[in-house]
Tab-separated table of C-alpha atoms and ligand atoms in Angstrom:
chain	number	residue	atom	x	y	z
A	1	UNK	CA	-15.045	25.100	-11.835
A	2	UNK	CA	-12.036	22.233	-12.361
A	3	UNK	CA	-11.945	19.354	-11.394
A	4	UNK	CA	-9.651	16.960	-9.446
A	5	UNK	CA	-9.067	13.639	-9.959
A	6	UNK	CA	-7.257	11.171	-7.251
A	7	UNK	CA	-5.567	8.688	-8.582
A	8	UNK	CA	-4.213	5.735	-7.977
A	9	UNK	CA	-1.637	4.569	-10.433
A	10	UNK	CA	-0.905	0.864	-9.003
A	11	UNK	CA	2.279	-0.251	-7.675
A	12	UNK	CA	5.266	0.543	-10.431
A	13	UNK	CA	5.270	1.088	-14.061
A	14	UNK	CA	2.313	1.960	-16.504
A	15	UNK	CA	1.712	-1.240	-17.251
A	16	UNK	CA	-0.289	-1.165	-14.026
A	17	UNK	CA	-1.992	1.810	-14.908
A	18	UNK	CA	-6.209	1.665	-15.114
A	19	UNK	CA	-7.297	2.531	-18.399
A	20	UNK	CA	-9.539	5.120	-16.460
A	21	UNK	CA	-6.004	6.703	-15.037
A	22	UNK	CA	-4.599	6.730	-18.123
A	23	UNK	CA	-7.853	8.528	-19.657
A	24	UNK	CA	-8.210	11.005	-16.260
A	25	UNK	CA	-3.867	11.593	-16.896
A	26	UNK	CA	-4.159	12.496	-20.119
A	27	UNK	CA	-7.633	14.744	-19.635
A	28	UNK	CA	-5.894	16.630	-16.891
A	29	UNK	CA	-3.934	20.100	-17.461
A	30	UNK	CA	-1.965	20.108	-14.051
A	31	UNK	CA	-0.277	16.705	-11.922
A	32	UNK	CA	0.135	17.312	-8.292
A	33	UNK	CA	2.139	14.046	-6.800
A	34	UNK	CA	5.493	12.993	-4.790
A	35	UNK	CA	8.183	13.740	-6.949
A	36	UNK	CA	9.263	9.515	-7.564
A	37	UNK	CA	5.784	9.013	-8.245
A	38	UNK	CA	5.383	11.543	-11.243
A	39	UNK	CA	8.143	9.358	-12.517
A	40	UNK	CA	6.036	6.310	-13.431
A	41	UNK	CA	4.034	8.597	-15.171
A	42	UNK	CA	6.917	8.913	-17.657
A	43	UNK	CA	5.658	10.260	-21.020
A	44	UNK	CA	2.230	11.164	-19.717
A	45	UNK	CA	3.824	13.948	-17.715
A	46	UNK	CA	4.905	15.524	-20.830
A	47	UNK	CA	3.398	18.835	-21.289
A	48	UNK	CA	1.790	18.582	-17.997
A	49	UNK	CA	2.393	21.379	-15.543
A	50	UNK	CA	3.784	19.130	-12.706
A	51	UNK	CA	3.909	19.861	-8.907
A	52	UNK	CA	5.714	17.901	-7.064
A	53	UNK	CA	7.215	18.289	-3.361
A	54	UNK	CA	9.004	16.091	-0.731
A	55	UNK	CA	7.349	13.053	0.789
A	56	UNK	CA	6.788	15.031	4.276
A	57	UNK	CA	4.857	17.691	2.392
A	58	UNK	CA	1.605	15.350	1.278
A	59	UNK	CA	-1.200	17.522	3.243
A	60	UNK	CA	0.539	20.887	1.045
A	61	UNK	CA	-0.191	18.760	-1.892
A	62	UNK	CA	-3.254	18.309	-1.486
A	63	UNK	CA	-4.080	21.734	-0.781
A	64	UNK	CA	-2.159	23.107	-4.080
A	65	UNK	CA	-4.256	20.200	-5.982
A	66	UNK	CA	-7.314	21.524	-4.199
A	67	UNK	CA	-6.608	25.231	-4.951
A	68	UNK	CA	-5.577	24.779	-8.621
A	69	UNK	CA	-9.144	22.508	-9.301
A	70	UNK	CA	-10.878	25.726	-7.399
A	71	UNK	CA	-9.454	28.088	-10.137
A	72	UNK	CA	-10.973	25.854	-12.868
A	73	UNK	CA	-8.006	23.368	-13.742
A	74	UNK	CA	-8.172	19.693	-14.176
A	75	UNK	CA	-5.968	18.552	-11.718
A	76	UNK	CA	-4.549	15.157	-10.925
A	77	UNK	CA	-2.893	14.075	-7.850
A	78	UNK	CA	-1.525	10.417	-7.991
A	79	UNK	CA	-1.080	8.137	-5.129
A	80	UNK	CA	0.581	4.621	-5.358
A	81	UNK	CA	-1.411	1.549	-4.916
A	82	UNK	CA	-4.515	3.019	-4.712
A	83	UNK	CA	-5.305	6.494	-3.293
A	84	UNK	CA	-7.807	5.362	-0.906
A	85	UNK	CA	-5.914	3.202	1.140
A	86	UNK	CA	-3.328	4.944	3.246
A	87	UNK	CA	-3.288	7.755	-0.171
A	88	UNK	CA	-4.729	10.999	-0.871
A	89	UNK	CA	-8.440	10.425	-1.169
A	90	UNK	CA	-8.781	10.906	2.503
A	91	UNK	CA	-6.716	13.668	3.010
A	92	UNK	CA	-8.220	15.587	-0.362
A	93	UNK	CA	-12.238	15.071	0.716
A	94	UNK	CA	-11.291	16.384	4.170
A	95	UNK	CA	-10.564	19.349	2.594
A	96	UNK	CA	-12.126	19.851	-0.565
A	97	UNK	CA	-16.260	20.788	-0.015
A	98	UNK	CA	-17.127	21.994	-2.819
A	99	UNK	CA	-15.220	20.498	-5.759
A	100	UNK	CA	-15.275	18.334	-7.963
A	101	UNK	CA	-13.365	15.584	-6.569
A	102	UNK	CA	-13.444	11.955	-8.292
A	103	UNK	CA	-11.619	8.962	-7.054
A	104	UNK	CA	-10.090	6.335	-9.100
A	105	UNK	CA	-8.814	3.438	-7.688
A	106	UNK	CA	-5.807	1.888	-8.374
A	107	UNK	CA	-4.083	-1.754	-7.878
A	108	UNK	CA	-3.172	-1.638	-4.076
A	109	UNK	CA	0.614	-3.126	-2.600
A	110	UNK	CA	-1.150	-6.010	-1.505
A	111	UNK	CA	-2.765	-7.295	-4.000
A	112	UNK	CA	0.363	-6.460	-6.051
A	113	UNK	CA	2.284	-8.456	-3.739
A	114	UNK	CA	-0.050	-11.112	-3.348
A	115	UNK	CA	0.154	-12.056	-7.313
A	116	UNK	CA	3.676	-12.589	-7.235
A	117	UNK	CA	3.132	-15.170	-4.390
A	118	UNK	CA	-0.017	-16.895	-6.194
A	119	UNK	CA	-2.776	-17.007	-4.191
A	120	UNK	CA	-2.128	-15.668	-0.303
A	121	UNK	CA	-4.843	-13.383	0.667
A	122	UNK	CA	-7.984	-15.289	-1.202
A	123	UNK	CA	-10.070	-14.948	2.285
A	124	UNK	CA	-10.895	-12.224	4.909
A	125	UNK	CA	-7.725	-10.198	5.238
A	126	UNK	CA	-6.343	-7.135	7.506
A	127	UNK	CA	-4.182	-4.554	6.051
A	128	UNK	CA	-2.248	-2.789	8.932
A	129	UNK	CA	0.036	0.077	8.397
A	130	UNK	CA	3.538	-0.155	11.023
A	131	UNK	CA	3.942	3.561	10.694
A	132	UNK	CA	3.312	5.352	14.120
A	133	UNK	CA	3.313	8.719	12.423
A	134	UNK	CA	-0.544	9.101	11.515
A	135	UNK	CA	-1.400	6.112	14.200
A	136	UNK	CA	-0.566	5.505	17.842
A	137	UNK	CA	1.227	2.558	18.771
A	138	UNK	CA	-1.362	1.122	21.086
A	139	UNK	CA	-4.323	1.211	18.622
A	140	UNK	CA	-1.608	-1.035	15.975
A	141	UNK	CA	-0.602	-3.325	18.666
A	142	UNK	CA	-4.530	-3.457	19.545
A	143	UNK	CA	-5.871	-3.886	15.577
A	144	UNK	CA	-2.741	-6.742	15.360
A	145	UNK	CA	-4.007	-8.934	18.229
A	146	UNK	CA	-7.832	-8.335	16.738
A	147	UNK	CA	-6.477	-9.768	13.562
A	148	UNK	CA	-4.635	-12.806	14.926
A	149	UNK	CA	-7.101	-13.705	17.369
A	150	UNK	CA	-10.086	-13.400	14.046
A	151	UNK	CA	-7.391	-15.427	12.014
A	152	UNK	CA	-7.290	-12.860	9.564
A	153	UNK	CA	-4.218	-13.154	6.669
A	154	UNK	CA	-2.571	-9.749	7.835
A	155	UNK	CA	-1.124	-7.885	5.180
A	156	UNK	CA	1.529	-4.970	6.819
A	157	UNK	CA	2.458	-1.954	4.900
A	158	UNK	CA	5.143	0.139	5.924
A	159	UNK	CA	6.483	-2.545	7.722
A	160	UNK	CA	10.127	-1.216	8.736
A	161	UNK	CA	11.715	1.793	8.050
A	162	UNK	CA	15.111	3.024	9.511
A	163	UNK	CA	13.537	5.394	12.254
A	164	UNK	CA	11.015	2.319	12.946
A	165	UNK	CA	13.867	-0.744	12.966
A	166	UNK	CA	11.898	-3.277	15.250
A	167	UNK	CA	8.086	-2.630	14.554
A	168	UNK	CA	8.101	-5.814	11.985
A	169	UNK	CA	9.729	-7.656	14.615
A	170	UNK	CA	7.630	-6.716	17.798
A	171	UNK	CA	4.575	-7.427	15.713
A	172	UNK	CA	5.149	-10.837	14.407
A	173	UNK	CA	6.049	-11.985	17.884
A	174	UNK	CA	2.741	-11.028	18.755
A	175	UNK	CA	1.257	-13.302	15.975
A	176	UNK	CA	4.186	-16.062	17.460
A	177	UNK	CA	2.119	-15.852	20.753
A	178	UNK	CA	-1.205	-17.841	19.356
A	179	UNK	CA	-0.141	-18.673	15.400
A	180	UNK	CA	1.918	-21.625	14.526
A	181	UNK	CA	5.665	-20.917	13.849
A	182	UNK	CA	5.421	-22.326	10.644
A	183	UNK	CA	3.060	-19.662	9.150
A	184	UNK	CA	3.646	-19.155	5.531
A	185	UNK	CA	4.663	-15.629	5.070
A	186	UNK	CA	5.460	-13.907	1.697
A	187	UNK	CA	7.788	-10.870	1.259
A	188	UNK	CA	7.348	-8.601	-1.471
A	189	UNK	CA	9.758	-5.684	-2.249
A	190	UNK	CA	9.264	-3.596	-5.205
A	191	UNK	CA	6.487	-4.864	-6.448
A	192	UNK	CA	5.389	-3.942	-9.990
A	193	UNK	CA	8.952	-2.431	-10.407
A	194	UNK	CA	12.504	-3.170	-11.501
A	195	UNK	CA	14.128	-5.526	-8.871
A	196	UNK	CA	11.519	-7.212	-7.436
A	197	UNK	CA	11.985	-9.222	-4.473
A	198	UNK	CA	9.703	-11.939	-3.674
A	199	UNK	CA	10.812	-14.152	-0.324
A	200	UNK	CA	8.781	-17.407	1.157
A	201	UNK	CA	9.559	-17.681	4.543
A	202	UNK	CA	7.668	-18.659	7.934
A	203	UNK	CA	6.941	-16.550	11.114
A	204	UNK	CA	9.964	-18.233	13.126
A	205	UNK	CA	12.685	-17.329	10.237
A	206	UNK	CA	12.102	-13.772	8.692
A	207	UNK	CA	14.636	-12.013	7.804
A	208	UNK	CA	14.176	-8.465	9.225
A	209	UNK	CA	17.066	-6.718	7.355
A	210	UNK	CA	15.236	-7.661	4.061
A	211	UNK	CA	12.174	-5.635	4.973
A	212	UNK	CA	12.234	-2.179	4.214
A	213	UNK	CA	9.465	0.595	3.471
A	214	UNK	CA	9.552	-0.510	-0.274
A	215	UNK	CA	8.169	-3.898	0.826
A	216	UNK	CA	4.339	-5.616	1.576
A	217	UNK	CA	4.199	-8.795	3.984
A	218	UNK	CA	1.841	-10.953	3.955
A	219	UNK	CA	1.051	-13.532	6.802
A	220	UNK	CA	-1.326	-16.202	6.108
A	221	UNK	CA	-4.035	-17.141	8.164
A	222	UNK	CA	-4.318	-20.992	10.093
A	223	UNK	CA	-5.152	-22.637	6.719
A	224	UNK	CA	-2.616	-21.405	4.460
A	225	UNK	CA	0.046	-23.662	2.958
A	226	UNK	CA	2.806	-23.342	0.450
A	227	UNK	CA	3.968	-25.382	-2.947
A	228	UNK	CA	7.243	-25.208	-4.024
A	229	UNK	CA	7.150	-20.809	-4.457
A	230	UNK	CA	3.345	-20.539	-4.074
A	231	UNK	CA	1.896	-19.566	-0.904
A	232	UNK	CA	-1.533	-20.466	-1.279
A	233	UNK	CA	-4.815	-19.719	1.221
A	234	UNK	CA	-7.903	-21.567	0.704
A	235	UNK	CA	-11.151	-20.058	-0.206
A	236	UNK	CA	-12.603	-21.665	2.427
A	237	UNK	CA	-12.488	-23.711	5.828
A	238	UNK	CA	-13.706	-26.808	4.753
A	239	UNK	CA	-10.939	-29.608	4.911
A	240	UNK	CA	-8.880	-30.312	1.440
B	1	LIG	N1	-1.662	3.604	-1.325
B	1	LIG	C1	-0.650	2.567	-1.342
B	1	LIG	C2	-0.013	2.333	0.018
B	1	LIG	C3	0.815	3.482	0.523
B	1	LIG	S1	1.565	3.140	2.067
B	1	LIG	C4	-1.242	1.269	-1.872
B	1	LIG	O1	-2.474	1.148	-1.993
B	1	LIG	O2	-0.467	0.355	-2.185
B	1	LIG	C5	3.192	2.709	1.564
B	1	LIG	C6	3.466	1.244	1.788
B	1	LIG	O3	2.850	0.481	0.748
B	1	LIG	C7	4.938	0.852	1.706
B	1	LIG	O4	5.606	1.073	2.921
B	1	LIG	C8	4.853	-0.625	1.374
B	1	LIG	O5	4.528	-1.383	2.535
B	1	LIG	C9	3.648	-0.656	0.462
B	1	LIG	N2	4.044	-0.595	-0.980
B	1	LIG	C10	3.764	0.421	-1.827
B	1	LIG	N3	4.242	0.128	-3.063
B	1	LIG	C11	4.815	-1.090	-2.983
B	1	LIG	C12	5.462	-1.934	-3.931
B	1	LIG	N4	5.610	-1.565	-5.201
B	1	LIG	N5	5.938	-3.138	-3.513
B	1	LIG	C13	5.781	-3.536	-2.223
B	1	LIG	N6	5.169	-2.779	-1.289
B	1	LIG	C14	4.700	-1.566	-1.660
């Protein structure tokens, strides 16, 4: 029997990497991952056997990482960020009674994101995925109200894409209904890779055309403030 290893690999580059990736990487005979992704591997890869398919193919990736740990490889399939938030850990347990599956986790978008901007997230936080693909559009709208109303800092992945142009948009004037318009909110595209973008805006003056499905944004919650290019959230709710 194999063994299959789900990894997350972080945001960009190896510098990102666990040491535990690297070590589960290296141990590994076959890599099963989306094609850009195998490219952060870089050298690692080398030697590998490498299977890689389109982005609209994940759940057949995780069935040809599933089948080649059944026939006694050491298989690992990478996810960005880490693989058990909006990756392949899901997906690959669903499916794989049985194996031996382990799970390594990776540096996620947000935090990622978050470092660039200092300090935004620090207290109770809501990541919400914009896509509509896995998710219908009333339980997002529902789970964005929740987190406004709890004063939650929201973090939104897959915040715009071309076939999704205004979800960013009809989302944050959702927040505009109860949050202040002056909301800190930090903008992070291509995090942990080459041209990183980091933008400090507010609720009432986003930029939508600078969002795009390489990017994290993070809204801060009632207490969070900015200095100079920091975006900073308390720890707490006591007053400074
Ligand atoms: N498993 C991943 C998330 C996959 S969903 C993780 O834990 O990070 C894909 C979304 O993640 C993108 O649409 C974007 O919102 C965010 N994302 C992934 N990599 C990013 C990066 N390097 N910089 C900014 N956002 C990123």
């Amino acid at each position: 029997m194999g063994k299959l290893y789900v990894i997350g690999i972080g945001p960009g580059g190896q510098e990102y990497f666990t040491e535990k990736a690297l070590t589960a990487i290296k141990e590994s005979n076959i890599i099963v991952g989306y094609t850009p992704y195998i490219e952060y591997l870089g050298d690692l890869a080398k030697d590998k056997e490498i299977y890689s398919t389109g982005m609209k193919s994940e759940i057949e990736r995780c069935e040809k990482a599933i089948s080649l740990a059944r026939e006694g490889n050491i298989v690992s399939i990478v996810s960005t960020g880490d693989a058990g938030l909006y990756g392949m850990a899901g997906p690959i347990l669903e499916r794989s009674e049985g194996v031996n599956v382990e799970v390594v986790p990776g540096v996620s978008a947000n935090f990622a994101a978050a470092a660039y901007l200092g300090a935004p997230i620090m207290h109770d936080f809501a990541t919400i995925s914009l896509s509509d693909l896995l998710t219908p559009w009333e339980v997002i709208v529902k789970r964005v109200k929740a987190a406004r109303d709890g004063d939650f800092v929201i973090c939104f992945y897959n915040p715009r894409s071309k076939g999704r142009k205004d979800h960013l948009e009809k989302m944050i004037n959702l927040l505009l209904e109860k949050k202040a318009p002056k909301t800190p909110v930090g903008i992070v595209k291509d995090a942990g890779r080459k041209g990183t973008k980091v933008t400090l805006t507010t609720l009432d003056s986003i930029d939508y055309e600078e969002v795009d499905m390489l990017t994290t944004v993070i809204v801060g919650n009632s207490k969070t403030f900015t200095r100079g290019e920091l975006m900073i959230t308390p720890r707490g709710y006591e007053n400074k």
